[in-house]
């Protein structure tokens, strides 16, 4: 089903590729490095952490982590598409924001298959798979240390949040850190 067909027939598409969704949404072809780099440059100094994740009868379905809230829970039965949704979210976010503005820690309890391809993105600062008790504690310690580092940077800049930090000139880049856990 072509995206235009959805609007005309007022039906949901059975499948929509992320590339066609990205082109239709205006960020350019997601598989074209030049288009992606152009989208990064045109996003400005504090781009919205937004991701186009699908299409509905009334248009593009988008998640904005700042507008919609930073926390989300995806639930469904085995085989319902949860992992595919998470991969779509990661790739769509990465296509719209440069690694200077957005980074990922990806956690996959199922051996790493969900995020294998996403591990190669320049945004990915860590991939944790098959957490046992020792690795889970280590991952939590690392995240806690990163939160403390970010608190110090915000305090030094006199900023209450990331938007305020980014408004202060001549500060080192501080990308949003998005932690995504599959199972």
Coordinates of N, CA, C and O in Angstrom, one line a residue:
X1 N 0.8 -1.2 0.0 CA 0.0 0.0 0.0 C 0.9 1.2 0.0 O 1.8 1.3 0.8
X2 N 0.6 2.1 -0.9 CA 1.4 3.4 -0.9 C 0.8 4.4 0.0 O -0.4 4.4 0.3
X3 N 1.6 5.2 0.6 CA 1.1 6.2 1.6 C -0.1 7.0 1.1 O -1.0 7.3 1.9
X4 N 0.0 7.4 -0.1 CA -1.1 8.2 -0.7 C -2.4 7.5 -0.7 O -3.5 8.0 -0.5
X5 N -2.4 6.1 -0.8 CA -3.6 5.3 -0.8 C -4.3 5.4 0.5 O -5.5 5.2 0.6
X6 N -3.5 5.5 1.6 CA -4.1 5.5 2.9 C -5.1 6.7 3.0 O -6.2 6.6 3.5
X7 N -4.6 7.9 2.6 CA -5.5 9.1 2.7 C -6.7 9.0 1.8 O -7.8 9.4 2.2
X8 N -6.5 8.4 0.6 CA -7.6 8.3 -0.3 C -8.7 7.3 0.2 O -9.9 7.6 0.1
X9 N -8.3 6.2 0.7 CA -9.2 5.1 1.0 C -9.6 5.2 2.5 O -10.5 4.4 2.9
X10 N -8.9 6.0 3.3 CA -9.1 6.1 4.7 C -9.0 4.8 5.4 O -9.7 4.4 6.3
X11 N -8.0 4.0 4.9 CA -7.7 2.7 5.6 C -6.2 2.7 6.1 O -5.4 3.6 5.7
X12 N -5.9 1.8 7.0 CA -4.6 1.7 7.4 C -3.7 0.9 6.5 O -4.2 -0.1 5.9
X13 N -2.5 1.3 6.3 CA -1.6 0.5 5.5 C -1.2 -0.8 6.2 O -1.0 -0.7 7.4
X14 N -1.0 -1.8 5.5 CA -0.6 -3.1 6.1 C 0.9 -3.0 6.5 O 1.3 -3.5 7.5
X15 N 1.6 -2.3 5.7 CA 3.1 -2.1 6.0 C 3.5 -0.8 5.4 O 3.1 -0.4 4.3
X16 N 4.4 -0.1 6.1 CA 5.0 1.1 5.6 C 6.5 1.1 5.9 O 6.8 0.8 7.1
X17 N 7.3 1.3 4.9 CA 8.7 1.3 5.2 C 9.2 2.5 5.9 O 8.6 3.6 5.7
X18 N 10.2 2.4 6.8 CA 10.7 3.6 7.5 C 11.3 4.6 6.5 O 11.1 5.8 6.6
X19 N 11.8 4.1 5.4 CA 12.4 5.0 4.4 C 11.3 5.8 3.7 O 11.4 7.1 3.6
X20 N 10.2 5.2 3.3 CA 9.1 6.0 2.7 C 8.5 6.9 3.7 O 8.1 8.0 3.3
X21 N 8.4 6.5 4.9 CA 7.8 7.3 6.0 C 8.7 8.6 6.2 O 8.2 9.7 6.3
X22 N 10.0 8.4 6.2 CA 10.9 9.5 6.4 C 10.9 10.4 5.3 O 10.9 11.6 5.4
X23 N 10.8 9.9 4.0 CA 10.7 10.8 2.9 C 9.4 11.6 2.9 O 9.4 12.8 2.6
X24 N 8.3 10.9 3.3 CA 7.0 11.6 3.3 C 6.9 12.6 4.4 O 6.3 13.7 4.3
X25 N 7.6 12.4 5.5 CA 7.6 13.2 6.7 C 8.5 14.5 6.5 O 8.4 15.4 7.3
X26 N 9.3 14.5 5.5 CA 10.1 15.7 5.2 C 11.6 15.6 5.6 O 12.3 16.6 5.3
X27 N 12.0 14.6 6.2 CA 13.4 14.5 6.6 C 14.3 13.9 5.5 O 15.5 13.9 5.7
X28 N 13.8 13.5 4.5 CA 14.5 12.9 3.4 C 14.7 11.4 3.5 O 14.3 10.8 4.6
X29 N 15.3 10.8 2.5 CA 15.5 9.3 2.6 C 16.4 8.9 3.7 O 17.5 9.4 3.9
X30 N 15.9 8.0 4.5 CA 16.7 7.5 5.7 C 17.9 6.7 5.3 O 18.8 6.6 6.1
X31 N 17.9 6.2 4.1 CA 19.0 5.4 3.6 C 20.0 6.2 2.7 O 20.8 5.7 2.1
X32 N 19.8 7.5 2.7 CA 20.7 8.4 2.0 C 21.5 9.3 3.0 O 20.9 10.1 3.7
X33 N 22.8 9.0 3.1 CA 23.6 9.6 4.1 C 23.6 11.2 3.9 O 23.6 11.9 4.9
X34 N 23.6 11.6 2.7 CA 23.6 13.1 2.5 C 22.3 13.7 3.0 O 22.3 14.8 3.6
X35 N 21.1 13.0 2.7 CA 19.9 13.5 3.2 C 19.8 13.5 4.7 O 19.3 14.5 5.4
X36 N 20.3 12.5 5.4 CA 20.3 12.4 6.8 C 21.2 13.5 7.4 O 20.8 14.2 8.3
X37 N 22.4 13.7 6.8 CA 23.3 14.8 7.3 C 22.7 16.1 7.1 O 22.8 17.0 8.0
X38 N 21.9 16.3 6.0 CA 21.2 17.6 5.8 C 20.1 17.8 6.8 O 19.9 18.9 7.3
X39 N 19.4 16.7 7.2 CA 18.4 16.8 8.2 C 19.0 17.2 9.6 O 18.5 18.0 10.3
X40 N 20.2 16.6 9.9 CA 20.9 16.9 11.1 C 21.2 18.4 11.2 O 21.0 19.1 12.2
X41 N 21.8 18.9 10.1 CA 22.2 20.3 10.0 C 21.0 21.3 10.1 O 21.1 22.3 10.8
X42 N 19.9 20.9 9.5 CA 18.8 21.8 9.5 C 17.9 21.7 10.7 O 17.0 22.5 10.9
X43 N 18.2 20.8 11.6 CA 17.5 20.6 12.8 C 17.7 21.7 13.9 O 16.9 21.8 14.8
X44 N 18.7 22.4 13.7 CA 19.0 23.5 14.7 C 19.8 23.1 15.9 O 20.2 21.9 16.0
X45 N 20.1 24.0 16.8 CA 20.9 23.7 18.0 C 20.3 22.9 19.0 O 21.0 22.3 19.9
X46 N 19.0 22.8 19.1 CA 18.3 22.0 20.1 C 17.1 21.3 19.4 O 15.9 21.6 19.7
X47 N 17.4 20.3 18.6 CA 16.3 19.6 17.8 C 15.4 18.8 18.8 O 15.8 18.3 19.8
X48 N 14.1 18.8 18.4 CA 13.1 18.0 19.2 C 13.5 16.5 19.0 O 13.8 16.1 17.9
X49 N 13.5 15.8 20.1 CA 13.7 14.3 20.0 C 12.5 13.6 19.5 O 11.8 12.9 20.2
X50 N 12.2 13.8 18.2 CA 11.0 13.3 17.6 C 11.3 12.2 16.6 O 12.3 12.2 15.9
X51 N 10.4 11.2 16.6 CA 10.5 10.1 15.7 C 9.2 9.8 15.0 O 8.2 9.6 15.7
X52 N 9.2 9.7 13.7 CA 8.1 9.2 12.9 C 8.1 7.7 13.0 O 9.1 7.0 12.7
X53 N 7.0 7.1 13.5 CA 7.0 5.6 13.8 C 5.9 4.9 13.0 O 5.9 3.7 13.0
X54 N 5.1 5.6 12.3 CA 4.0 5.0 11.5 C 3.1 6.0 10.8 O 3.4 7.2 10.8
X55 N 2.1 5.4 10.2 CA 1.1 6.3 9.6 C -0.3 5.8 9.9 O -0.5 4.6 10.1
X56 N -1.2 6.7 10.1 CA -2.6 6.4 10.4 C -3.4 7.0 9.3 O -2.9 7.8 8.5
X57 N -4.7 6.8 9.4 CA -5.6 7.4 8.4 C -5.5 8.9 8.3 O -5.7 9.5 7.3
X58 N -5.2 9.5 9.4 CA -5.1 11.0 9.5 C -3.7 11.6 9.4 O -3.5 12.7 9.6
X59 N -2.7 10.7 9.1 CA -1.4 11.2 8.9 C -0.3 10.5 9.6 O -0.5 9.3 10.1
X60 N 0.8 11.1 9.7 CA 2.0 10.5 10.3 C 1.8 10.4 11.8 O 1.3 11.3 12.5
X61 N 2.3 9.2 12.4 CA 2.3 9.0 13.8 C 3.7 9.3 14.3 O 4.7 8.7 13.8
X62 N 3.8 10.3 15.2 CA 5.1 10.7 15.7 C 5.2 10.7 17.2 O 4.2 11.0 17.9
X63 N 6.3 10.3 17.7 CA 6.6 10.4 19.2 C 7.6 11.4 19.4 O 8.7 11.4 18.7
X64 N 7.4 12.3 20.3 CA 8.3 13.4 20.6 C 8.6 13.2 22.1 O 7.8 13.3 23.0
X65 N 9.9 12.8 22.4 CA 10.2 12.4 23.8 C 10.1 13.6 24.7 O 10.0 13.5 25.9
X66 N 10.3 14.9 24.2 CA 10.2 16.1 25.1 C 8.7 16.4 25.2 O 8.2 16.7 26.4
X67 N 7.9 16.4 24.2 CA 6.5 16.8 24.2 C 5.6 15.8 24.9 O 4.8 16.1 25.7
X68 N 5.9 14.5 24.5 CA 5.0 13.4 25.0 C 5.5 12.8 26.3 O 4.8 12.0 26.9
X69 N 6.6 13.2 26.8 CA 7.2 12.7 28.0 C 8.3 11.7 27.7 O 8.3 11.0 26.7
X70 N 9.3 11.7 28.6 CA 10.5 10.9 28.3 C 10.3 9.4 28.6 O 11.1 8.6 28.3
X71 N 9.2 9.0 29.3 CA 9.1 7.6 29.7 C 8.0 6.9 28.9 O 6.9 7.5 28.7
X72 N 8.2 5.7 28.5 CA 7.2 5.0 27.7 C 7.3 3.5 28.0 O 8.4 3.0 28.4
X73 N 6.2 2.8 27.9 CA 6.2 1.4 28.1 C 5.4 0.8 26.9 O 4.3 1.3 26.6
X74 N 6.0 -0.1 26.3 CA 5.4 -0.8 25.1 C 5.1 -2.2 25.6 O 6.0 -3.0 26.0
X75 N 3.8 -2.6 25.5 CA 3.4 -4.0 25.9 C 2.7 -4.7 24.7 O 2.1 -4.0 23.9
X76 N 2.8 -6.0 24.7 CA 2.1 -6.8 23.7 C 2.5 -8.2 23.8 O 3.5 -8.6 24.5
X77 N 1.8 -9.1 23.1 CA 2.1 -10.5 23.2 C 3.4 -10.8 22.3 O 3.8 -10.0 21.5
X78 N 3.9 -12.0 22.5 CA 5.0 -12.4 21.7 C 4.7 -12.3 20.2 O 3.6 -12.8 19.8
X79 N 5.6 -11.7 19.4 CA 5.4 -11.6 18.0 C 4.5 -10.4 17.6 O 4.2 -10.3 16.4
X80 N 4.1 -9.6 18.5 CA 3.2 -8.5 18.2 C 3.9 -7.3 17.6 O 3.3 -6.3 17.1
X81 N 5.3 -7.3 17.6 CA 6.0 -6.2 16.9 C 6.7 -5.2 17.9 O 7.1 -4.1 17.5
X82 N 6.8 -5.5 19.2 CA 7.4 -4.6 20.1 C 8.8 -4.3 19.8 O 9.2 -3.1 19.7
X83 N 9.6 -5.3 19.4 CA 11.0 -5.1 19.1 C 11.2 -4.3 17.8 O 12.0 -3.4 17.7
X84 N 10.3 -4.5 16.8 CA 10.3 -3.7 15.6 C 10.0 -2.3 15.9 O 10.6 -1.4 15.3
X85 N 9.0 -2.0 16.8 CA 8.7 -0.7 17.1 C 9.9 0.0 17.8 O 10.2 1.2 17.4
X86 N 10.6 -0.7 18.7 CA 11.7 -0.1 19.3 C 12.8 0.2 18.3 O 13.5 1.3 18.4
X87 N 13.1 -0.7 17.4 CA 14.1 -0.4 16.3 C 13.7 0.8 15.5 O 14.5 1.6 15.2
X88 N 12.4 0.9 15.1 CA 11.9 2.0 14.3 C 12.1 3.3 15.1 O 12.6 4.3 14.5
X89 N 11.8 3.3 16.4 CA 12.0 4.5 17.2 C 13.5 4.9 17.2 O 13.8 6.1 17.0
X90 N 14.4 4.0 17.4 CA 15.8 4.3 17.5 C 16.3 4.8 16.1 O 16.9 5.9 16.1
X91 N 16.0 4.2 15.0 CA 16.5 4.6 13.7 C 15.8 5.9 13.3 O 16.5 6.8 12.8
X92 N 14.6 6.1 13.6 CA 13.9 7.4 13.3 C 14.5 8.5 14.1 O 14.7 9.6 13.5
X93 N 14.7 8.3 15.4 CA 15.3 9.4 16.2 C 16.7 9.7 15.7 O 17.1 10.9 15.6
X94 N 17.5 8.7 15.3 CA 18.9 8.9 14.8 C 18.9 9.6 13.5 O 19.8 10.4 13.2
X95 N 17.9 9.4 12.7 CA 17.8 10.0 11.4 C 17.5 11.5 11.5 O 17.9 12.3 10.6
X96 N 16.9 11.9 12.6 CA 16.5 13.3 12.7 C 17.4 14.2 13.6 O 17.3 15.4 13.6
X97 N 18.2 13.5 14.4 CA 19.1 14.2 15.3 C 20.5 13.6 15.2 O 20.7 12.4 15.3
X98 N 21.5 14.5 15.2 CA 22.9 14.0 15.1 C 23.3 13.5 16.5 O 22.7 13.7 17.5
X99 N 24.4 12.7 16.5 CA 25.0 12.2 17.7 C 25.4 13.3 18.7 O 25.5 13.0 19.9
X100 N 25.6 14.5 18.2 CA 25.8 15.6 19.1 C 24.6 16.0 19.9 O 24.7 16.7 20.9
X101 N 23.4 15.6 19.5 CA 22.2 16.0 20.1 C 21.5 14.8 20.8 O 20.6 15.1 21.6
X102 N 21.8 13.6 20.4 CA 21.1 12.4 20.9 C 22.0 11.2 20.9 O 22.6 10.9 19.9
X103 N 22.0 10.5 22.0 CA 22.7 9.2 22.1 C 21.8 8.2 22.7 O 20.8 8.5 23.4
X104 N 22.2 6.9 22.5 CA 21.4 5.8 23.0 C 22.3 4.8 23.8 O 23.4 4.6 23.5
X105 N 21.7 4.3 24.9 CA 22.1 3.1 25.5 C 21.0 2.1 25.3 O 19.9 2.3 25.6
X106 N 21.4 1.0 24.6 CA 20.4 0.0 24.2 C 20.6 -1.3 25.1 O 21.7 -1.8 25.1
X107 N 19.5 -1.7 25.7 CA 19.6 -2.9 26.6 C 18.7 -4.0 26.0 O 17.5 -3.7 25.8
X108 N 19.2 -5.2 25.8 CA 18.4 -6.2 25.2 C 18.6 -7.5 26.0 O 19.7 -8.1 26.0
X109 N 17.6 -7.9 26.7 CA 17.6 -9.1 27.5 C 17.6 -10.4 26.7 O 17.7 -11.5 27.2
X110 N 17.3 -10.3 25.4 CA 17.2 -11.5 24.5 C 18.4 -11.8 23.7 O 18.3 -12.3 22.6
X111 N 19.5 -11.4 24.1 CA 20.8 -11.8 23.4 C 21.3 -10.7 22.5 O 22.3 -10.9 21.9
X112 N 20.6 -9.7 22.3 CA 21.2 -8.6 21.4 C 20.6 -8.5 20.0 O 20.9 -7.6 19.3
X113 N 19.7 -9.5 19.6 CA 19.2 -9.5 18.3 C 18.4 -8.2 17.9 O 18.4 -7.8 16.8
X114 N 17.7 -7.7 18.9 CA 16.8 -6.6 18.6 C 17.6 -5.4 18.1 O 17.2 -4.7 17.2
X115 N 18.8 -5.1 18.7 CA 19.5 -3.9 18.4 C 20.8 -4.1 17.7 O 21.6 -3.2 17.6
X116 N 21.0 -5.3 17.1 CA 22.2 -5.6 16.4 C 22.6 -4.5 15.4 O 23.7 -4.0 15.4
X117 N 21.7 -4.1 14.5 CA 21.9 -3.1 13.5 C 22.1 -1.7 14.1 O 22.9 -0.9 13.6
X118 N 21.4 -1.5 15.1 CA 21.4 -0.2 15.8 C 22.7 0.1 16.5 O 23.1 1.2 16.8
X119 N 23.4 -1.0 16.9 CA 24.7 -0.9 17.6 C 25.7 -0.1 16.7 O 26.6 0.5 17.3
X120 N 25.6 -0.1 15.4 CA 26.5 0.5 14.5 C 26.2 2.0 14.3 O 27.0 2.7 13.7
X121 N 25.1 2.5 14.8 CA 24.8 3.9 14.7 C 25.8 4.7 15.5 O 26.2 4.3 16.6
X122 N 26.2 5.9 15.0 CA 27.2 6.7 15.7 C 26.6 7.3 17.0 O 27.3 7.7 17.9
X123 N 25.3 7.2 17.2 CA 24.5 7.6 18.4 C 24.7 6.6 19.5 O 24.4 7.0 20.7
X124 N 25.0 5.4 19.2 CA 24.9 4.3 20.2 C 26.2 4.4 21.1 O 27.3 4.1 20.5
X125 N 26.0 4.7 22.3 CA 27.2 4.7 23.2 C 27.3 3.5 24.1 O 28.4 3.3 24.7
X126 N 26.3 2.6 24.0 CA 26.4 1.3 24.7 C 25.3 0.4 24.4 O 24.2 0.8 24.1
X127 N 25.7 -0.9 24.3 CA 24.7 -2.0 24.1 C 25.0 -3.0 25.2 O 26.1 -3.5 25.3
X128 N 23.9 -3.3 25.9 CA 24.0 -4.3 27.0 C 23.1 -5.4 26.6 O 21.9 -5.2 26.3
X129 N 23.6 -6.7 26.7 CA 22.8 -7.8 26.3 C 22.9 -8.8 27.5 O 23.9 -8.9 28.2
X130 N 21.8 -9.7 27.5 CA 21.8 -10.8 28.5 C 22.3 -10.4 29.9 O 23.3 -11.0 30.4
X131 N 21.6 -9.5 30.5 CA 22.1 -9.0 31.8 C 21.9 -10.1 32.8 O 20.9 -10.7 33.0
X132 N 23.0 -10.4 33.5 CA 22.9 -11.2 34.7 C 23.0 -10.2 35.9 O 23.0 -9.0 35.7
X133 N 22.9 -10.7 37.1 CA 22.8 -9.8 38.2 C 24.0 -8.8 38.3 O 23.9 -7.7 38.6
X134 N 25.2 -9.4 38.0 CA 26.4 -8.6 38.1 C 26.5 -7.5 37.0 O 26.8 -6.3 37.3
X135 N 26.1 -7.8 35.8 CA 26.1 -6.9 34.7 C 25.0 -5.8 34.9 O 25.2 -4.7 34.6
X136 N 23.8 -6.2 35.5 CA 22.8 -5.3 35.7 C 23.2 -4.2 36.7 O 23.0 -3.0 36.5
X137 N 23.9 -4.7 37.8 CA 24.4 -3.7 38.8 C 25.4 -2.8 38.2 O 25.4 -1.6 38.4
X138 N 26.3 -3.3 37.3 CA 27.3 -2.5 36.7 C 26.6 -1.5 35.7 O 27.1 -0.3 35.7
X139 N 25.6 -1.9 35.0 CA 25.0 -1.0 34.0 C 24.3 0.1 34.8 O 24.3 1.3 34.4
X140 N 23.6 -0.2 36.0 CA 23.0 0.8 36.8 C 24.0 1.8 37.4 O 23.7 3.0 37.4
X141 N 25.1 1.3 37.8 CA 26.2 2.2 38.3 C 26.7 3.2 37.2 O 26.9 4.3 37.5
X142 N 26.8 2.7 36.0 CA 27.3 3.5 34.9 C 26.2 4.6 34.6 O 26.6 5.8 34.4
X143 N 25.0 4.2 34.6 CA 23.9 5.2 34.3 C 23.9 6.2 35.5 O 23.7 7.4 35.2
X144 N 24.0 5.8 36.7 CA 24.0 6.7 37.8 C 25.2 7.7 37.7 O 25.0 8.9 37.9
X145 N 26.4 7.2 37.3 CA 27.5 8.1 37.1 C 27.3 9.1 36.0 O 27.7 10.3 36.1
X146 N 26.6 8.7 35.0 CA 26.4 9.6 33.8 C 25.3 10.7 34.3 O 25.5 11.8 33.9
X147 N 24.4 10.3 35.1 CA 23.4 11.3 35.6 C 24.1 12.3 36.5 O 23.8 13.5 36.4
X148 N 25.0 11.9 37.3 CA 25.7 12.8 38.2 C 26.6 13.7 37.4 O 26.6 14.9 37.7
X149 N 27.2 13.2 36.3 CA 28.0 14.1 35.4 C 27.2 15.1 34.8 O 27.5 16.3 34.7
X150 N 26.0 14.7 34.3 CA 25.1 15.7 33.7 C 24.6 16.7 34.6 O 24.5 17.9 34.3
X151 N 24.3 16.3 35.9 CA 23.9 17.3 36.9 C 25.0 18.3 37.1 O 24.7 19.5 37.2
X152 N 26.2 17.9 37.2 CA 27.4 18.8 37.4 C 27.5 19.8 36.2 O 27.7 21.0 36.4
X153 N 27.3 19.3 35.0 CA 27.4 20.2 33.8 C 26.3 21.2 33.8 O 26.5 22.4 33.5
X154 N 25.1 20.8 34.1 CA 23.9 21.7 34.1 C 24.2 22.8 35.2 O 23.9 24.0 35.0
X155 N 24.6 22.3 36.4 CA 24.8 23.3 37.5 C 25.9 24.3 37.1 O 25.8 25.5 37.3
X156 N 27.0 23.8 36.5 CA 28.1 24.7 36.1 C 27.6 25.7 35.0 O 28.1 26.9 35.0
X157 N 26.7 25.3 34.2 CA 26.1 26.2 33.2 C 25.0 27.1 33.7 O 24.6 28.0 33.0
X158 N 24.6 26.9 34.9 CA 23.5 27.6 35.5 C 22.2 27.3 34.8 O 21.3 28.2 34.7
X159 N 22.0 26.1 34.3 CA 20.9 25.7 33.6 C 20.0 24.7 34.4 O 20.6 23.9 35.1
X160 N 18.7 24.8 34.2 CA 17.8 23.9 34.9 C 17.6 22.6 34.1 O 17.2 21.6 34.7
X161 N 17.8 22.7 32.8 CA 17.5 21.5 31.9 C 18.4 21.6 30.7 O 19.2 22.5 30.5
X162 N 18.2 20.6 29.8 CA 19.1 20.5 28.6 C 18.9 21.7 27.7 O 19.8 22.2 27.1
X163 N 17.6 22.2 27.6 CA 17.4 23.3 26.7 C 18.1 24.5 27.2 O 18.7 25.3 26.4
X164 N 18.1 24.8 28.5 CA 18.8 25.9 29.1 C 20.3 25.7 29.0 O 21.0 26.7 28.7
X165 N 20.8 24.5 29.1 CA 22.2 24.2 28.9 C 22.6 24.6 27.5 O 23.7 25.2 27.3
X166 N 21.8 24.1 26.5 CA 22.2 24.4 25.1 C 22.1 25.8 24.7 O 22.7 26.2 23.7
X167 N 21.4 26.6 25.5 CA 21.2 28.1 25.2 C 22.5 28.8 25.7 O 22.7 30.0 25.2
X168 N 23.3 28.2 26.5 CA 24.5 28.9 27.0 C 25.6 28.7 25.9 O 25.9 27.6 25.6
X169 N 26.2 29.8 25.4 CA 27.2 29.7 24.3 C 28.5 29.0 24.8 O 28.8 29.1 26.0
X170 N 29.2 28.4 23.9 CA 30.5 27.8 24.1 C 30.5 26.7 25.2 O 31.5 26.6 25.9
X171 N 29.5 26.0 25.3 CA 29.4 24.8 26.1 C 29.7 23.6 25.3 O 29.3 23.5 24.2
X172 N 30.4 22.6 25.9 CA 30.6 21.3 25.2 C 29.2 20.7 24.9 O 28.3 20.9 25.6
X173 N 29.2 19.9 23.8 CA 27.9 19.3 23.4 C 27.5 18.3 24.5 O 28.3 17.7 25.2
X174 N 26.2 18.3 24.8 CA 25.6 17.4 25.8 C 24.4 16.8 25.1 O 23.3 17.4 25.2
X175 N 24.5 15.7 24.5 CA 23.4 15.1 23.8 C 22.4 14.5 24.8 O 22.7 14.2 26.0
X176 N 21.1 14.4 24.4 CA 20.1 13.7 25.2 C 20.5 12.2 25.3 O 21.0 11.7 24.3
X177 N 20.4 11.6 26.4 CA 20.7 10.2 26.6 C 19.4 9.5 26.6 O 18.5 9.7 27.5
X178 N 19.1 8.6 25.7 CA 17.9 7.8 25.6 C 18.3 6.4 25.9 O 19.1 5.8 25.2
X179 N 17.7 5.8 26.9 CA 17.9 4.4 27.3 C 16.7 3.6 26.9 O 15.6 3.9 27.2
X180 N 16.9 2.6 26.1 CA 15.8 1.8 25.5 C 16.1 0.3 25.9 O 17.2 -0.2 25.7
X181 N 15.1 -0.3 26.6 CA 15.3 -1.6 27.1 C 14.2 -2.5 26.4 O 13.0 -2.2 26.4
X182 N 14.7 -3.6 25.8 CA 13.8 -4.6 25.2 C 13.8 -5.8 26.1 O 14.8 -6.5 26.2
X183 N 12.6 -6.0 26.7 CA 12.3 -7.1 27.7 C 13.2 -6.9 28.9 O 13.7 -7.7 29.5

